[in-house]
Coordinates of C-alpha atoms and ligand atoms in Angstrom, one line a residue:
M782 CA -10.5 -32.4 13.2
V783 CA -13.0 -33.7 15.6
V784 CA -12.5 -36.7 17.4
N785 CA -15.6 -38.0 19.0
T786 CA -15.0 -40.6 21.5
C787 CA -16.1 -43.7 23.5
A788 CA -14.3 -44.4 26.8
F789 CA -16.7 -46.8 28.5
I790 CA -13.8 -50.2 28.8
R791 CA -10.4 -50.0 28.2
P792 CA -10.9 -51.4 24.7
A793 CA -13.0 -48.2 23.2
V794 CA -10.2 -46.1 25.3
E795 CA -7.4 -47.4 23.4
E796 CA -9.3 -46.9 20.3
A797 CA -10.0 -43.2 21.0
E798 CA -6.6 -43.0 21.8
N799 CA -5.4 -44.5 18.5
A800 CA -7.6 -42.2 16.6
I801 CA -6.2 -39.2 18.4
R802 CA -2.6 -40.3 17.3
E803 CA -4.0 -40.2 14.0
A804 CA -5.5 -36.7 13.9
L805 CA -2.4 -35.4 15.9
A806 CA -0.3 -36.6 12.7
W807 CA -2.6 -35.1 10.3
K808 CA -2.0 -31.7 12.3
A809 CA 1.9 -32.1 12.6
A810 CA 1.9 -32.9 8.4
G811 CA -0.7 -29.3 8.4
R812 CA -3.4 -30.8 6.8
V813 CA -5.7 -29.7 9.7
R814 CA -5.6 -26.5 11.8
R815 CA -7.1 -27.9 15.2
V816 CA -7.5 -31.4 17.0
I817 CA -10.5 -31.0 19.3
V818 CA -11.3 -34.2 21.4
A819 CA -15.4 -34.5 22.4
G820 CA -17.0 -36.9 24.1
C821 CA -16.4 -39.3 26.8
L822 CA -12.6 -39.5 26.8
P823 CA -11.9 -36.3 28.1
Q824 CA -14.8 -36.3 30.7
R825 CA -13.7 -39.8 32.0
F826 CA -9.8 -38.6 32.1
P827 CA -10.1 -34.7 32.5
D828 CA -6.7 -34.9 34.6
S829 CA -4.5 -37.0 32.7
L830 CA -5.5 -36.0 29.0
P831 CA -3.9 -32.8 28.5
G832 CA -0.7 -34.2 29.9
Q833 CA -1.0 -37.4 27.6
F834 CA -1.7 -35.2 24.2
P835 CA -0.2 -31.7 24.9
D836 CA -0.8 -30.8 20.9
V837 CA -4.3 -31.5 21.2
D838 CA -6.1 -27.9 21.1
V839 CA -9.5 -28.7 23.0
F840 CA -11.0 -31.2 25.2
L841 CA -14.6 -31.0 25.1
G842 CA -17.0 -32.3 27.7
L843 CA -20.4 -34.0 27.2
N844 CA -22.4 -30.6 28.1
S845 CA -20.6 -28.7 25.1
F846 CA -22.7 -30.5 22.4
S847 CA -24.6 -27.9 21.3
R848 CA -21.6 -25.3 21.6
I849 CA -19.5 -27.5 19.4
A850 CA -19.7 -25.4 16.1
E851 CA -18.8 -22.6 17.6
I852 CA -15.6 -24.1 19.6
V853 CA -14.8 -25.3 16.0
R854 CA -14.8 -21.6 14.8
G855 CA -13.3 -19.9 17.9
K856 CA -9.8 -19.8 19.5
E857 CA -10.5 -21.7 22.8
T858 CA -7.8 -24.2 24.0
G859 CA -8.0 -26.2 27.1
L860 CA -10.8 -28.2 28.7
V861 CA -14.4 -26.9 27.8
D862 CA -17.6 -28.0 30.3
L863 CA -16.1 -30.9 31.9
G864 CA -18.4 -30.4 34.8
S865 CA -20.9 -33.2 35.6
P866 CA -23.2 -34.2 32.7
T867 CA -26.9 -31.8 32.3
W868 CA -27.1 -31.9 28.2
L869 CA -29.9 -33.1 27.0
P870 CA -30.8 -33.7 23.0
D871 CA -33.0 -30.9 22.0
H872 CA -35.4 -31.0 18.8
R873 CA -34.3 -27.4 18.1
L874 CA -31.0 -28.6 17.5
P875 CA -30.0 -28.6 13.8
R876 CA -29.4 -32.5 13.0
V877 CA -27.5 -34.2 10.4
I878 CA -28.8 -37.7 9.7
S879 CA -25.6 -40.0 9.2
T880 CA -27.6 -43.3 8.5
P881 CA -29.5 -43.7 5.6
P882 CA -32.3 -41.3 4.5
F883 CA -35.0 -43.4 5.5
R884 CA -34.3 -44.3 9.0
A885 CA -32.8 -42.6 11.9
Y886 CA -32.0 -43.1 15.8
L887 CA -33.6 -41.4 18.4
K888 CA -32.5 -40.7 22.0
L889 CA -34.8 -40.9 24.3
A890 CA -32.7 -40.0 27.3
E891 CA -29.3 -39.3 28.9
G892 CA -27.3 -41.5 31.5
C893 CA -28.5 -44.1 33.7
S894 CA -29.4 -44.5 37.3
N895 CA -29.3 -48.4 37.4
H896 CA -25.5 -48.7 38.2
C897 CA -24.9 -52.2 37.6
R898 CA -21.5 -53.1 39.2
Y899 CA -19.4 -53.7 36.1
C900 CA -20.2 -50.5 34.6
L901 CA -18.9 -46.6 34.4
I902 CA -21.6 -45.6 32.1
P903 CA -23.7 -43.7 35.1
K904 CA -20.3 -42.1 35.9
I905 CA -19.0 -40.7 32.6
R906 CA -22.6 -39.6 31.3
G907 CA -24.4 -38.7 34.5
E908 CA -27.6 -40.4 36.5
L909 CA -30.9 -40.5 34.0
R910 CA -32.1 -37.5 32.3
S911 CA -35.2 -37.9 30.2
R912 CA -35.7 -35.4 27.3
P913 CA -39.6 -34.2 27.4
P914 CA -41.9 -36.2 25.6
D915 CA -43.0 -33.1 23.6
S916 CA -39.5 -32.6 22.6
I917 CA -39.2 -36.4 20.9
I918 CA -42.3 -36.2 19.2
R919 CA -41.5 -32.7 17.5
E920 CA -38.0 -34.2 16.7
A921 CA -39.9 -37.7 15.3
R922 CA -42.3 -35.3 13.2
R923 CA -39.1 -33.2 11.8
L924 CA -37.8 -36.6 10.7
A925 CA -41.0 -38.0 9.2
R926 CA -41.2 -34.7 6.9
Q927 CA -37.6 -34.9 5.9
G928 CA -38.8 -38.9 4.8
V929 CA -37.2 -41.0 8.1
K930 CA -39.9 -44.2 7.9
E931 CA -38.1 -46.3 10.6
L932 CA -37.3 -44.9 13.7
T933 CA -35.4 -46.7 16.5
L934 CA -35.6 -45.6 19.6
I935 CA -32.3 -45.7 22.0
A936 CA -31.4 -44.8 25.6
Q937 CA -29.0 -46.2 28.2
D938 CA -32.1 -48.1 29.3
T939 CA -35.2 -47.4 27.6
T940 CA -37.7 -48.5 29.9
A941 CA -36.5 -46.5 32.4
Y942 CA -37.4 -43.6 30.3
G943 CA -39.1 -41.0 32.1
N944 CA -39.2 -42.3 35.9
D945 CA -36.9 -39.1 36.5
L946 CA -39.6 -36.7 35.2
K947 CA -41.9 -38.1 38.0
D948 CA -44.9 -36.9 36.1
G949 CA -46.6 -40.2 34.4
T950 CA -44.1 -40.3 31.5
S951 CA -43.0 -43.8 30.4
L952 CA -42.1 -45.4 27.7
S953 CA -45.6 -47.1 27.2
R954 CA -47.2 -43.8 27.1
L955 CA -44.5 -42.0 24.5
L956 CA -44.8 -44.9 22.1
K957 CA -48.7 -45.0 22.2
N958 CA -48.0 -40.9 20.8
L959 CA -44.9 -41.6 18.8
D960 CA -47.4 -44.4 17.3
R961 CA -49.8 -41.4 15.8
V962 CA -46.8 -39.3 14.1
R963 CA -47.7 -39.7 10.3
G964 CA -44.9 -40.5 7.6
V965 CA -43.1 -42.8 10.6
E966 CA -44.2 -46.8 9.5
W967 CA -41.9 -48.8 11.9
I968 CA -40.9 -48.1 15.4
R969 CA -38.3 -50.2 17.3
V970 CA -37.2 -50.1 20.9
L971 CA -33.4 -51.4 21.7
Y972 CA -32.0 -51.4 25.2
A973 CA -34.7 -52.4 27.1
H974 CA -33.5 -53.6 30.8
P975 CA -36.0 -56.8 31.6
R976 CA -36.7 -54.9 34.6
G977 CA -39.0 -52.5 33.1
L978 CA -40.7 -55.1 31.0
T979 CA -44.0 -54.3 33.1
E980 CA -47.3 -55.7 31.8
E981 CA -48.2 -52.5 30.3
L982 CA -45.3 -51.8 28.2
I983 CA -45.9 -55.6 26.9
E984 CA -49.5 -54.3 26.3
T985 CA -48.5 -51.4 24.5
L986 CA -45.9 -53.0 22.3
A987 CA -49.1 -55.6 21.1
K988 CA -51.1 -53.2 20.5
A989 CA -49.1 -50.3 18.8
E990 CA -49.6 -50.4 15.0
K991 CA -46.2 -48.9 13.9
V992 CA -44.2 -50.5 17.2
V993 CA -42.1 -53.4 15.4
S994 CA -42.5 -57.1 17.0
Y995 CA -39.1 -56.8 17.8
L996 CA -37.4 -56.0 21.4
D997 CA -33.6 -55.8 22.5
V998 CA -33.8 -57.0 25.9
P999 CA -30.1 -57.1 27.6
V1000 CA -30.5 -59.9 30.3
Q1001 CA -26.6 -60.2 30.8
H1002 CA -27.3 -63.4 32.7
A1003 CA -29.7 -65.8 34.1
S1004 CA -28.0 -67.2 37.5
D1005 CA -29.6 -65.5 40.3
R1006 CA -26.7 -65.5 42.1
I1007 CA -24.5 -63.5 39.3
L1008 CA -27.4 -61.1 38.9
K1009 CA -27.5 -60.2 42.4
A1010 CA -23.7 -59.6 42.3
M1011 CA -24.0 -57.4 39.0
G1012 CA -26.5 -55.2 40.7
R1013 CA -29.1 -55.8 38.0
G1014 CA -32.3 -55.5 40.1
A1015 CA -34.0 -58.3 38.4
N1016 CA -33.8 -62.3 39.0
G1017 CA -33.6 -65.4 36.6
K1018 CA -37.0 -66.3 37.3
E1019 CA -38.7 -62.7 36.9
I1020 CA -36.7 -62.3 33.9
R1021 CA -37.7 -65.8 32.2
R1022 CA -41.5 -65.0 33.0
R1023 CA -41.5 -61.9 31.4
L1024 CA -39.8 -62.6 28.5
L1025 CA -42.1 -66.0 28.0
K1026 CA -44.9 -63.6 28.7
L1027 CA -43.9 -61.3 26.1
R1028 CA -43.9 -64.1 23.7
R1029 CA -47.0 -65.5 24.5
R1030 CA -48.6 -61.9 24.0
I1031 CA -46.7 -61.2 20.6
P1032 CA -45.6 -64.8 18.8
A1033 CA -44.2 -62.8 16.1
I1034 CA -41.8 -61.0 18.4
A1035 CA -38.3 -61.1 17.5
L1036 CA -35.7 -61.2 20.5
R1037 CA -32.3 -59.7 20.7
T1038 CA -30.7 -60.1 24.0
T1039 CA -26.8 -60.0 25.1
F1040 CA -25.1 -61.8 27.9
M1041 CA -22.0 -61.3 29.9
V1042 CA -19.7 -64.1 30.7
G1043 CA -17.3 -64.5 33.0
F1044 CA -18.3 -62.2 35.7
P1045 CA -16.7 -62.5 38.9
G1046 CA -17.8 -65.5 40.6
E1047 CA -19.2 -67.4 37.6
T1048 CA -19.0 -71.1 38.3
G1049 CA -19.8 -73.7 36.0
K1050 CA -23.0 -74.3 37.3
D1051 CA -23.9 -70.7 36.9
F1052 CA -22.6 -71.0 33.3
R1053 CA -24.8 -74.0 32.6
E1054 CA -28.3 -72.0 34.0
L1055 CA -27.3 -69.5 31.4
L1056 CA -27.1 -72.1 28.6
D1057 CA -30.3 -73.7 30.3
F1058 CA -32.0 -70.0 29.8
V1059 CA -31.0 -69.4 26.5
R1060 CA -32.1 -73.1 25.1
E1061 CA -35.5 -72.3 27.3
V1062 CA -36.1 -68.9 25.7
E1063 CA -34.6 -69.4 22.3
F1064 CA -33.6 -65.7 21.2
D1065 CA -33.6 -65.0 17.5
H1066 CA -30.4 -62.9 18.1
L1067 CA -28.2 -63.0 20.7
G1068 CA -24.6 -60.9 21.5
A1069 CA -21.9 -62.5 24.1
F1070 CA -19.1 -60.2 25.9
G1071 CA -16.6 -61.5 28.5
Y1072 CA -16.8 -59.4 31.4
F1073 CA -14.4 -56.6 31.5
P1074 CA -12.3 -55.5 34.6
E1075 CA -13.1 -51.8 34.2
A1076 CA -11.1 -49.8 36.6
G1077 CA -13.2 -47.6 38.6
T1078 CA -16.3 -50.2 38.8
E1079 CA -17.4 -51.7 42.0
A1080 CA -17.2 -55.6 40.2
V1081 CA -13.2 -55.4 39.9
R1082 CA -12.6 -55.7 43.5
L1083 CA -15.1 -58.5 43.7
P1084 CA -13.4 -62.1 44.4
G1085 CA -13.5 -64.9 42.0
Q1086 CA -12.5 -62.9 38.7
V1087 CA -12.6 -65.9 35.8
P1088 CA -9.5 -66.3 33.8
E1089 CA -9.6 -64.7 30.5
K1090 CA -9.4 -68.4 28.7
L1091 CA -12.2 -69.6 30.4
K1092 CA -14.0 -66.8 29.6
E1093 CA -13.0 -67.1 26.0
E1094 CA -14.2 -70.9 26.4
R1095 CA -17.5 -70.1 27.8
K1096 CA -18.7 -67.3 25.2
A1097 CA -17.7 -69.4 22.1
E1098 CA -19.8 -72.2 23.6
L1099 CA -22.5 -70.1 24.0
L1100 CA -22.3 -68.1 20.8
S1101 CA -22.5 -72.0 19.0
L1102 CA -25.4 -72.8 21.1
Q1103 CA -27.2 -69.6 19.8
A1104 CA -25.9 -70.6 16.3
Q1105 CA -28.3 -73.8 16.5
I1106 CA -31.1 -71.6 17.9
S1107 CA -30.8 -69.0 15.3
R1108 CA -30.4 -71.3 12.4
A1109 CA -33.5 -73.8 13.4
R1110 CA -35.8 -70.2 14.0
N1111 CA -34.7 -69.0 10.2
K1112 CA -35.3 -72.3 9.1
S1113 CA -39.0 -72.1 10.6
R1114 CA -39.7 -68.8 8.8
I1115 CA -39.2 -70.4 5.2
G1116 CA -42.6 -70.3 3.4
R1117 CA -43.7 -67.4 5.8
E1118 CA -44.2 -64.2 4.3
Y1119 CA -43.0 -61.0 5.9
E1120 CA -43.1 -56.9 5.2
V1121 CA -39.2 -56.0 4.6
L1122 CA -37.5 -52.6 4.4
I1123 CA -35.5 -52.2 1.5
E1124 CA -31.7 -51.3 2.6
V1125 CA -29.6 -51.2 -0.3
F1126 CA -28.2 -53.1 -3.7
D1127 CA -24.9 -54.4 -3.5
P1128 CA -23.6 -54.7 -6.9
D1129 CA -20.5 -56.8 -6.2
Q1130 CA -22.8 -59.6 -4.8
K1131 CA -25.6 -58.4 -7.3
V1132 CA -28.2 -59.0 -4.2
T1133 CA -30.2 -56.5 -2.7
V1134 CA -30.5 -56.1 1.3
A1135 CA -33.2 -56.0 2.6
R1136 CA -34.9 -56.3 6.5
T1137 CA -37.7 -58.0 8.2
P1138 CA -39.1 -56.1 11.6
G1139 CA -37.5 -58.7 13.2
Q1140 CA -33.8 -58.0 12.0
A1141 CA -32.5 -54.3 13.1
P1142 CA -30.2 -52.2 11.4
E1143 CA -26.6 -52.9 11.8
I1144 CA -26.9 -55.6 14.2
D1145 CA -28.7 -58.7 13.0
G1146 CA -29.0 -60.4 10.1
I1147 CA -30.4 -59.3 6.8
T1148 CA -32.9 -60.7 4.4
K1149 CA -31.3 -60.8 0.9
I1150 CA -33.1 -60.7 -2.3
Y1151 CA -31.8 -61.2 -6.0
R1152 CA -33.0 -58.6 -7.9
G1153 CA -31.2 -55.3 -8.7
D1154 CA -34.5 -52.7 -9.2
L1155 CA -35.7 -52.0 -5.3
V1156 CA -35.8 -48.6 -4.1
P1157 CA -33.6 -48.2 -0.9
G1158 CA -36.4 -47.0 1.8
S1159 CA -39.5 -48.8 -0.1
F1160 CA -41.6 -51.5 1.5
H1161 CA -42.6 -54.8 0.2
R1162 CA -44.2 -58.3 0.9
V1163 CA -41.7 -61.0 0.6
K1164 CA -42.1 -64.5 1.0
I1165 CA -38.9 -66.6 2.7
L1166 CA -36.9 -69.3 0.2
D1167 CA -34.1 -70.0 2.1
A1168 CA -32.5 -69.5 5.4
L1169 CA -28.5 -69.3 6.9
V1170 CA -27.4 -69.2 10.1
Y1171 CA -28.0 -65.0 10.5
D1172 CA -29.8 -64.0 7.3
L1173 CA -32.7 -65.1 5.6
V1174 CA -33.0 -65.1 1.4
G1175 CA -36.7 -63.8 0.0
E1176 CA -38.8 -62.9 -2.9
I1177 CA -40.9 -60.7 -3.3
I1178 CA -44.4 -61.4 -3.8
E1179 CA -45.9 -57.9 -3.7
E1180 CA -44.9 -54.3 -4.9
K1181 CA -46.2 -51.7 -2.2
Ligands
SF4_437 S1 -28.2 -50.2 32.8 FE1 -26.6 -50.4 31.4 S2 -25.7 -48.4 31.0 FE2 -27.1 -48.8 33.1 S3 -25.6 -49.0 34.5 FE3 -26.5 -51.0 33.9 S4 -25.0 -51.8 31.8 FE4 -24.6 -49.9 32.5

């Protein structure tokens, strides 16, 4: 049994530890022969894990990804490949798609060189390493041949893609090439750091035919003081200017973001600045998190740690403001027409789950269609009939 782990904050570590305990119970009961723990947890705690879990057979670092089958079949024990991460996905590696067959995630790069002061990811996963564009295009073509119609591009920071290659490779150039991959109909970009939202990228997002009118831009905060303390490398005014430019250039764009409240030193004034920013930009989708003081980051040593209760209150206030904005934006869509991708039929609710270009899989709302005869992975035109806080209700107006 392979337990693949996440370890960037304490709650993720605890979840991973519980999964390991569960796996070891299976081993003790004779239901599995070996337990292998892979991913970020062994990469972060190579010294303490063997003592904490002596019955685990192998702890695999991030570099052993392509050797996993060989390690599962072999007799190796202990710590394996725990040096600093150099591994990158490659189009030649066989891939099992765990999402529905008509959509897939496509990884552009590994690691991150931004070093935000609250984040351990650069320490765990290493500095930015971009895949060669050719490898990504080949993987996209292979996925398209397998029936994938929607590609969701991911990396720790997608806008930094190519910076380390120093040969002119960029997200913008990659999008222009992916736009030509036959069979792919929707391309979506997640995790676009606001600092990397250049004029060139905005132009490409506007012009590329298959890139949907959607962007996930994790803003994290709007107060200059806090953005600076976080080490985000862009101030509030600049972020606002870029997002409003994006809205002007692509009026139909749906914007998703993430905010972190309660970062050390955040005052009531900083938080109100954040609320004003949210009122002004009117994001379509918004995730909010309370700052988590993670051991090993610079931010844990900063003065002015915010009490947990206050973080929770601020998070609740932000989410309640977003619920109003989201409802109003969804209401303004009633009567409009959109292309949707059919996901699945839910027989209990007797409803088909679909998504417009403005709804990313797994993280955003959905479009409900009260019909049971639509094929998953097919595209249709719908008219929006009703709006809920996060979801839409539509009817098919044209079969595609
Ligand atoms: S850009 Fe994201 S992954 Fe990179 S250091 Fe900042 S928060 Fe962490």
